[in-house]
PDB file of N, CA and C in Angstrom:
ATOM      1  N   UNK O   1     -17.410 232.884 -31.279  1.00  0.00           N
ATOM      2  CA  UNK O   1     -16.918 232.166 -32.442  1.00  0.00           C
ATOM      3  C   UNK O   1     -17.919 232.371 -33.577  1.00  0.00           C
ATOM      4  N   UNK O   2     -17.387 232.735 -34.720  1.00  0.00           N
ATOM      5  CA  UNK O   2     -18.247 232.955 -35.875  1.00  0.00           C
ATOM      6  C   UNK O   2     -18.675 231.613 -36.471  1.00  0.00           C
ATOM      7  N   UNK O   3     -19.776 231.617 -37.214  1.00  0.00           N
ATOM      8  CA  UNK O   3     -20.211 230.365 -37.854  1.00  0.00           C
ATOM      9  C   UNK O   3     -19.140 229.782 -38.785  1.00  0.00           C
ATOM     10  N   UNK O   4     -18.372 230.656 -39.443  1.00  0.00           N
ATOM     11  CA  UNK O   4     -17.321 230.179 -40.346  1.00  0.00           C
ATOM     12  C   UNK O   4     -16.205 229.490 -39.558  1.00  0.00           C
ATOM     13  N   UNK O   5     -15.836 230.062 -38.416  1.00  0.00           N
ATOM     14  CA  UNK O   5     -14.809 229.449 -37.577  1.00  0.00           C
ATOM     15  C   UNK O   5     -15.278 228.097 -37.049  1.00  0.00           C
ATOM     16  N   UNK O   6     -16.550 228.039 -36.662  1.00  0.00           N
ATOM     17  CA  UNK O   6     -17.096 226.776 -36.156  1.00  0.00           C
ATOM     18  C   UNK O   6     -17.111 225.720 -37.254  1.00  0.00           C
ATOM     19  N   UNK O   7     -17.493 226.124 -38.464  1.00  0.00           N
ATOM     20  CA  UNK O   7     -17.504 225.189 -39.599  1.00  0.00           C
ATOM     21  C   UNK O   7     -16.097 224.669 -39.875  1.00  0.00           C
ATOM     22  N   UNK O   8     -15.114 225.571 -39.852  1.00  0.00           N
ATOM     23  CA  UNK O   8     -13.727 225.157 -40.077  1.00  0.00           C
ATOM     24  C   UNK O   8     -13.258 224.177 -39.008  1.00  0.00           C
ATOM     25  N   UNK O   9     -13.610 224.445 -37.751  1.00  0.00           N
ATOM     26  CA  UNK O   9     -13.228 223.538 -36.669  1.00  0.00           C
ATOM     27  C   UNK O   9     -13.882 222.172 -36.831  1.00  0.00           C
ATOM     28  N   UNK O  10     -15.145 222.173 -37.230  1.00  0.00           N
ATOM     29  CA  UNK O  10     -15.852 220.897 -37.419  1.00  0.00           C
ATOM     30  C   UNK O  10     -15.243 220.092 -38.575  1.00  0.00           C
ATOM     31  N   UNK O  11     -14.832 220.791 -39.635  1.00  0.00           N
ATOM     32  CA  UNK O  11     -14.180 220.100 -40.750  1.00  0.00           C
ATOM     33  C   UNK O  11     -12.834 219.525 -40.315  1.00  0.00           C
ATOM     34  N   UNK O  12     -12.075 220.313 -39.562  1.00  0.00           N
ATOM     35  CA  UNK O  12     -10.786 219.837 -39.056  1.00  0.00           C
ATOM     36  C   UNK O  12     -10.996 218.652 -38.119  1.00  0.00           C
ATOM     37  N   UNK O  13     -12.012 218.730 -37.282  1.00  0.00           N
ATOM     38  CA  UNK O  13     -12.323 217.640 -36.362  1.00  0.00           C
ATOM     39  C   UNK O  13     -12.645 216.360 -37.128  1.00  0.00           C
ATOM     40  N   UNK O  14     -13.440 216.475 -38.170  1.00  0.00           N
ATOM     41  CA  UNK O  14     -13.798 215.297 -38.968  1.00  0.00           C
ATOM     42  C   UNK O  14     -12.560 214.678 -39.617  1.00  0.00           C
ATOM     43  N   UNK O  15     -11.655 215.516 -40.137  1.00  0.00           N
ATOM     44  CA  UNK O  15     -10.421 215.004 -40.746  1.00  0.00           C
ATOM     45  C   UNK O  15      -9.549 214.288 -39.717  1.00  0.00           C
ATOM     46  N   UNK O  16      -9.418 214.890 -38.542  1.00  0.00           N
ATOM     47  CA  UNK O  16      -8.593 214.286 -37.493  1.00  0.00           C
ATOM     48  C   UNK O  16      -9.193 212.966 -37.008  1.00  0.00           C
ATOM     49  N   UNK O  17     -10.501 212.918 -36.877  1.00  0.00           N
ATOM     50  CA  UNK O  17     -11.154 211.678 -36.447  1.00  0.00           C
ATOM     51  C   UNK O  17     -10.960 210.582 -37.481  1.00  0.00           C
ATOM     52  N   UNK O  18     -11.019 210.942 -38.769  1.00  0.00           N
ATOM     53  CA  UNK O  18     -10.795 209.951 -39.827  1.00  0.00           C
ATOM     54  C   UNK O  18      -9.354 209.455 -39.800  1.00  0.00           C
ATOM     55  N   UNK O  19      -8.403 210.365 -39.605  1.00  0.00           N
ATOM     56  CA  UNK O  19      -7.001 209.962 -39.535  1.00  0.00           C
ATOM     57  C   UNK O  19      -6.767 209.056 -38.323  1.00  0.00           C
ATOM     58  N   UNK O  20      -7.446 209.353 -37.222  1.00  0.00           N
ATOM     59  CA  UNK O  20      -7.327 208.537 -36.009  1.00  0.00           C
ATOM     60  C   UNK O  20      -7.829 207.117 -36.285  1.00  0.00           C
ATOM     61  N   UNK O  21      -8.973 206.998 -36.966  1.00  0.00           N
ATOM     62  CA  UNK O  21      -9.514 205.676 -37.313  1.00  0.00           C
ATOM     63  C   UNK O  21      -8.576 204.938 -38.263  1.00  0.00           C
ATOM     64  N   UNK O  22      -8.026 205.665 -39.236  1.00  0.00           N
ATOM     65  CA  UNK O  22      -7.099 205.046 -40.187  1.00  0.00           C
ATOM     66  C   UNK O  22      -5.849 204.524 -39.479  1.00  0.00           C
ATOM     67  N   UNK O  23      -5.319 205.308 -38.549  1.00  0.00           N
ATOM     68  CA  UNK O  23      -4.149 204.872 -37.791  1.00  0.00           C
ATOM     69  C   UNK O  23      -4.472 203.630 -36.968  1.00  0.00           C
ATOM     70  N   UNK O  24      -5.651 203.606 -36.392  1.00  0.00           N
ATOM     71  CA  UNK O  24      -6.064 202.450 -35.599  1.00  0.00           C
ATOM     72  C   UNK O  24      -6.063 201.190 -36.458  1.00  0.00           C
ATOM     73  N   UNK O  25      -6.612 201.302 -37.659  1.00  0.00           N
ATOM     74  CA  UNK O  25      -6.648 200.152 -38.576  1.00  0.00           C
ATOM     75  C   UNK O  25      -5.239 199.751 -38.997  1.00  0.00           C
ATOM     76  N   UNK O  26      -4.381 200.726 -39.246  1.00  0.00           N
ATOM     77  CA  UNK O  26      -3.004 200.427 -39.654  1.00  0.00           C
ATOM     78  C   UNK O  26      -2.242 199.735 -38.534  1.00  0.00           C
ATOM     79  N   UNK O  27      -2.456 200.188 -37.302  1.00  0.00           N
ATOM     80  CA  UNK O  27      -1.779 199.581 -36.154  1.00  0.00           C
ATOM     81  C   UNK O  27      -2.212 198.130 -35.992  1.00  0.00           C
ATOM     82  N   UNK O  28      -3.496 197.878 -36.094  1.00  0.00           N
ATOM     83  CA  UNK O  28      -4.005 196.511 -35.964  1.00  0.00           C
ATOM     84  C   UNK O  28      -3.423 195.631 -37.068  1.00  0.00           C
ATOM     85  N   UNK O  29      -3.384 196.148 -38.291  1.00  0.00           N
ATOM     86  CA  UNK O  29      -2.850 195.362 -39.408  1.00  0.00           C
ATOM     87  C   UNK O  29      -1.368 195.052 -39.203  1.00  0.00           C
ATOM     88  N   UNK O  30      -0.611 196.029 -38.737  1.00  0.00           N
ATOM     89  CA  UNK O  30       0.821 195.801 -38.499  1.00  0.00           C
ATOM     90  C   UNK O  30       1.051 194.809 -37.365  1.00  0.00           C
ATOM     91  N   UNK O  31       0.230 194.900 -36.327  1.00  0.00           N
ATOM     92  CA  UNK O  31       0.395 193.994 -35.190  1.00  0.00           C
ATOM     93  C   UNK O  31       0.091 192.555 -35.571  1.00  0.00           C
ATOM     94  N   UNK O  32      -0.792 192.358 -36.532  1.00  0.00           N
ATOM     95  CA  UNK O  32      -1.157 191.018 -36.954  1.00  0.00           C
ATOM     96  C   UNK O  32      -0.162 190.439 -37.957  1.00  0.00           C
ATOM     97  N   UNK O  33       0.706 191.288 -38.491  1.00  0.00           N
ATOM     98  CA  UNK O  33       1.704 190.844 -39.467  1.00  0.00           C
ATOM     99  C   UNK O  33       2.916 190.276 -38.737  1.00  0.00           C
ATOM    100  N   UNK O  34       3.288 189.044 -39.044  1.00  0.00           N
ATOM    101  CA  UNK O  34       4.477 188.491 -38.396  1.00  0.00           C
ATOM    102  C   UNK O  34       5.729 189.269 -38.789  1.00  0.00           C
ATOM    103  N   UNK O  35       6.574 189.523 -37.807  1.00  0.00           N
ATOM    104  CA  UNK O  35       7.821 190.233 -38.058  1.00  0.00           C
ATOM    105  C   UNK O  35       7.646 191.700 -38.351  1.00  0.00           C
ATOM    106  N   UNK O  36       6.537 192.283 -37.868  1.00  0.00           N
ATOM    107  CA  UNK O  36       6.298 193.697 -38.137  1.00  0.00           C
ATOM    108  C   UNK O  36       7.269 194.573 -37.340  1.00  0.00           C
ATOM    109  N   UNK O  37       7.443 195.781 -37.801  1.00  0.00           N
ATOM    110  CA  UNK O  37       8.380 196.733 -37.215  1.00  0.00           C
ATOM    111  C   UNK O  37       7.785 197.330 -35.937  1.00  0.00           C
ATOM    112  N   UNK O  38       8.346 196.961 -34.802  1.00  0.00           N
ATOM    113  CA  UNK O  38       7.836 197.416 -33.507  1.00  0.00           C
ATOM    114  C   UNK O  38       7.986 198.925 -33.369  1.00  0.00           C
ATOM    115  N   UNK O  39       9.075 199.470 -33.866  1.00  0.00           N
ATOM    116  CA  UNK O  39       9.305 200.918 -33.771  1.00  0.00           C
ATOM    117  C   UNK O  39       8.256 201.670 -34.593  1.00  0.00           C
ATOM    118  N   UNK O  40       7.927 201.157 -35.753  1.00  0.00           N
ATOM    119  CA  UNK O  40       6.899 201.786 -36.582  1.00  0.00           C
ATOM    120  C   UNK O  40       5.547 201.768 -35.868  1.00  0.00           C
ATOM    121  N   UNK O  41       5.219 200.675 -35.229  1.00  0.00           N
ATOM    122  CA  UNK O  41       3.965 200.577 -34.483  1.00  0.00           C
ATOM    123  C   UNK O  41       3.953 201.603 -33.350  1.00  0.00           C
ATOM    124  N   UNK O  42       5.068 201.755 -32.652  1.00  0.00           N
ATOM    125  CA  UNK O  42       5.150 202.734 -31.566  1.00  0.00           C
ATOM    126  C   UNK O  42       4.965 204.154 -32.097  1.00  0.00           C
ATOM    127  N   UNK O  43       5.555 204.437 -33.247  1.00  0.00           N
ATOM    128  CA  UNK O  43       5.399 205.775 -33.845  1.00  0.00           C
ATOM    129  C   UNK O  43       3.943 206.046 -34.194  1.00  0.00           C
ATOM    130  N   UNK O  44       3.285 205.046 -34.763  1.00  0.00           N
ATOM    131  CA  UNK O  44       1.874 205.212 -35.125  1.00  0.00           C
ATOM    132  C   UNK O  44       1.011 205.412 -33.885  1.00  0.00           C
ATOM    133  N   UNK O  45       1.319 204.684 -32.817  1.00  0.00           N
ATOM    134  CA  UNK O  45       0.560 204.839 -31.571  1.00  0.00           C
ATOM    135  C   UNK O  45       0.772 206.231 -30.982  1.00  0.00           C
ATOM    136  N   UNK O  46       2.005 206.715 -31.060  1.00  0.00           N
ATOM    137  CA  UNK O  46       2.301 208.054 -30.551  1.00  0.00           C
ATOM    138  C   UNK O  46       1.538 209.104 -31.352  1.00  0.00           C
ATOM    139  N   UNK O  47       1.516 208.953 -32.678  1.00  0.00           N
ATOM    140  CA  UNK O  47       0.774 209.874 -33.534  1.00  0.00           C
ATOM    141  C   UNK O  47      -0.717 209.822 -33.207  1.00  0.00           C
ATOM    142  N   UNK O  48      -1.211 208.624 -32.932  1.00  0.00           N
ATOM    143  CA  UNK O  48      -2.619 208.452 -32.579  1.00  0.00           C
ATOM    144  C   UNK O  48      -2.952 209.194 -31.282  1.00  0.00           C
ATOM    145  N   UNK O  49      -2.037 209.162 -30.314  1.00  0.00           N
ATOM    146  CA  UNK O  49      -2.251 209.886 -29.059  1.00  0.00           C
ATOM    147  C   UNK O  49      -2.257 211.395 -29.277  1.00  0.00           C
ATOM    148  N   UNK O  50      -1.377 211.875 -30.144  1.00  0.00           N
ATOM    149  CA  UNK O  50      -1.350 213.307 -30.458  1.00  0.00           C
ATOM    150  C   UNK O  50      -2.671 213.721 -31.101  1.00  0.00           C
ATOM    151  N   UNK O  51      -3.157 212.885 -32.003  1.00  0.00           N
ATOM    152  CA  UNK O  51      -4.439 213.174 -32.647  1.00  0.00           C
ATOM    153  C   UNK O  51      -5.575 213.190 -31.631  1.00  0.00           C
ATOM    154  N   UNK O  52      -5.562 212.235 -30.702  1.00  0.00           N
ATOM    155  CA  UNK O  52      -6.610 212.183 -29.682  1.00  0.00           C
ATOM    156  C   UNK O  52      -6.622 213.463 -28.853  1.00  0.00           C
ATOM    157  N   UNK O  53      -5.438 213.946 -28.493  1.00  0.00           N
ATOM    158  CA  UNK O  53      -5.352 215.191 -27.720  1.00  0.00           C
ATOM    159  C   UNK O  53      -5.875 216.373 -28.529  1.00  0.00           C
ATOM    160  N   UNK O  54      -5.514 216.438 -29.792  1.00  0.00           N
ATOM    161  CA  UNK O  54      -5.974 217.536 -30.650  1.00  0.00           C
ATOM    162  C   UNK O  54      -7.495 217.465 -30.847  1.00  0.00           C
ATOM    163  N   UNK O  55      -8.024 216.263 -31.013  1.00  0.00           N
ATOM    164  CA  UNK O  55      -9.476 216.077 -31.150  1.00  0.00           C
ATOM    165  C   UNK O  55     -10.182 216.566 -29.889  1.00  0.00           C
ATOM    166  N   UNK O  56      -9.666 216.208 -28.733  1.00  0.00           N
ATOM    167  CA  UNK O  56     -10.274 216.633 -27.466  1.00  0.00           C
ATOM    168  C   UNK O  56     -10.231 218.153 -27.341  1.00  0.00           C
ATOM    169  N   UNK O  57      -9.133 218.773 -27.763  1.00  0.00           N
ATOM    170  CA  UNK O  57      -9.000 220.227 -27.697  1.00  0.00           C
ATOM    171  C   UNK O  57     -10.051 220.907 -28.570  1.00  0.00           C
ATOM    172  N   UNK O  58     -10.228 220.412 -29.785  1.00  0.00           N
ATOM    173  CA  UNK O  58     -11.214 221.007 -30.693  1.00  0.00           C
ATOM    174  C   UNK O  58     -12.625 220.784 -30.166  1.00  0.00           C
ATOM    175  N   UNK O  59     -12.903 219.590 -29.645  1.00  0.00           N
ATOM    176  CA  UNK O  59     -14.229 219.332 -29.087  1.00  0.00           C
ATOM    177  C   UNK O  59     -14.524 220.264 -27.922  1.00  0.00           C
ATOM    178  N   UNK O  60     -13.517 220.565 -27.106  1.00  0.00           N
ATOM    179  CA  UNK O  60     -13.699 221.513 -26.013  1.00  0.00           C
ATOM    180  C   UNK O  60     -14.013 222.913 -26.530  1.00  0.00           C
ATOM    181  N   UNK O  61     -13.378 223.297 -27.621  1.00  0.00           N
ATOM    182  CA  UNK O  61     -13.653 224.619 -28.200  1.00  0.00           C
ATOM    183  C   UNK O  61     -15.068 224.694 -28.763  1.00  0.00           C
ATOM    184  N   UNK O  62     -15.572 223.591 -29.290  1.00  0.00           N
ATOM    185  CA  UNK O  62     -16.897 223.578 -29.893  1.00  0.00           C
ATOM    186  C   UNK O  62     -18.011 223.477 -28.856  1.00  0.00           C
ATOM    187  N   UNK O  63     -17.667 222.967 -27.664  1.00  0.00           N
ATOM    188  CA  UNK O  63     -18.663 222.830 -26.611  1.00  0.00           C
ATOM    189  C   UNK O  63     -18.741 224.137 -25.837  1.00  0.00           C
ATOM    190  N   UNK O  64     -19.925 224.716 -25.753  1.00  0.00           N
ATOM    191  CA  UNK O  64     -20.038 225.992 -25.017  1.00  0.00           C
ATOM    192  C   UNK O  64     -19.810 225.783 -23.523  1.00  0.00           C
ATOM    193  N   UNK O  65     -19.204 226.796 -22.914  1.00  0.00           N
ATOM    194  CA  UNK O  65     -18.993 226.764 -21.470  1.00  0.00           C
ATOM    195  C   UNK O  65     -20.330 226.936 -20.768  1.00  0.00           C
ATOM    196  N   UNK O  66     -20.579 226.087 -19.792  1.00  0.00           N
ATOM    197  CA  UNK O  66     -21.805 226.154 -19.010  1.00  0.00           C
ATOM    198  C   UNK O  66     -21.420 226.567 -17.597  1.00  0.00           C
ATOM    199  N   UNK O  67     -21.919 227.704 -17.174  1.00  0.00           N
ATOM    200  CA  UNK O  67     -21.631 228.173 -15.832  1.00  0.00           C
ATOM    201  C   UNK O  67     -22.781 227.747 -14.941  1.00  0.00           C
ATOM    202  N   UNK O  68     -22.455 226.937 -13.948  1.00  0.00           N
ATOM    203  CA  UNK O  68     -23.487 226.405 -13.061  1.00  0.00           C
ATOM    204  C   UNK O  68     -23.787 227.376 -11.949  1.00  0.00           C
TER     205      UNK O  68
END
């Protein structure tokens, strides 16, 4: 992996982590609101899970393989 590719992955990782935190805050705010839209909360949670998977994938790419 070239340094430029690694930099791009790290930038993408930072954006995804920020979006994940933002979704977490939005979910908490919606859950605390009386009469909030349950379907909307489920959609946000699903999006959060997709982001978590993508974050894990990028972190795996950035971590070098260690052969024991």
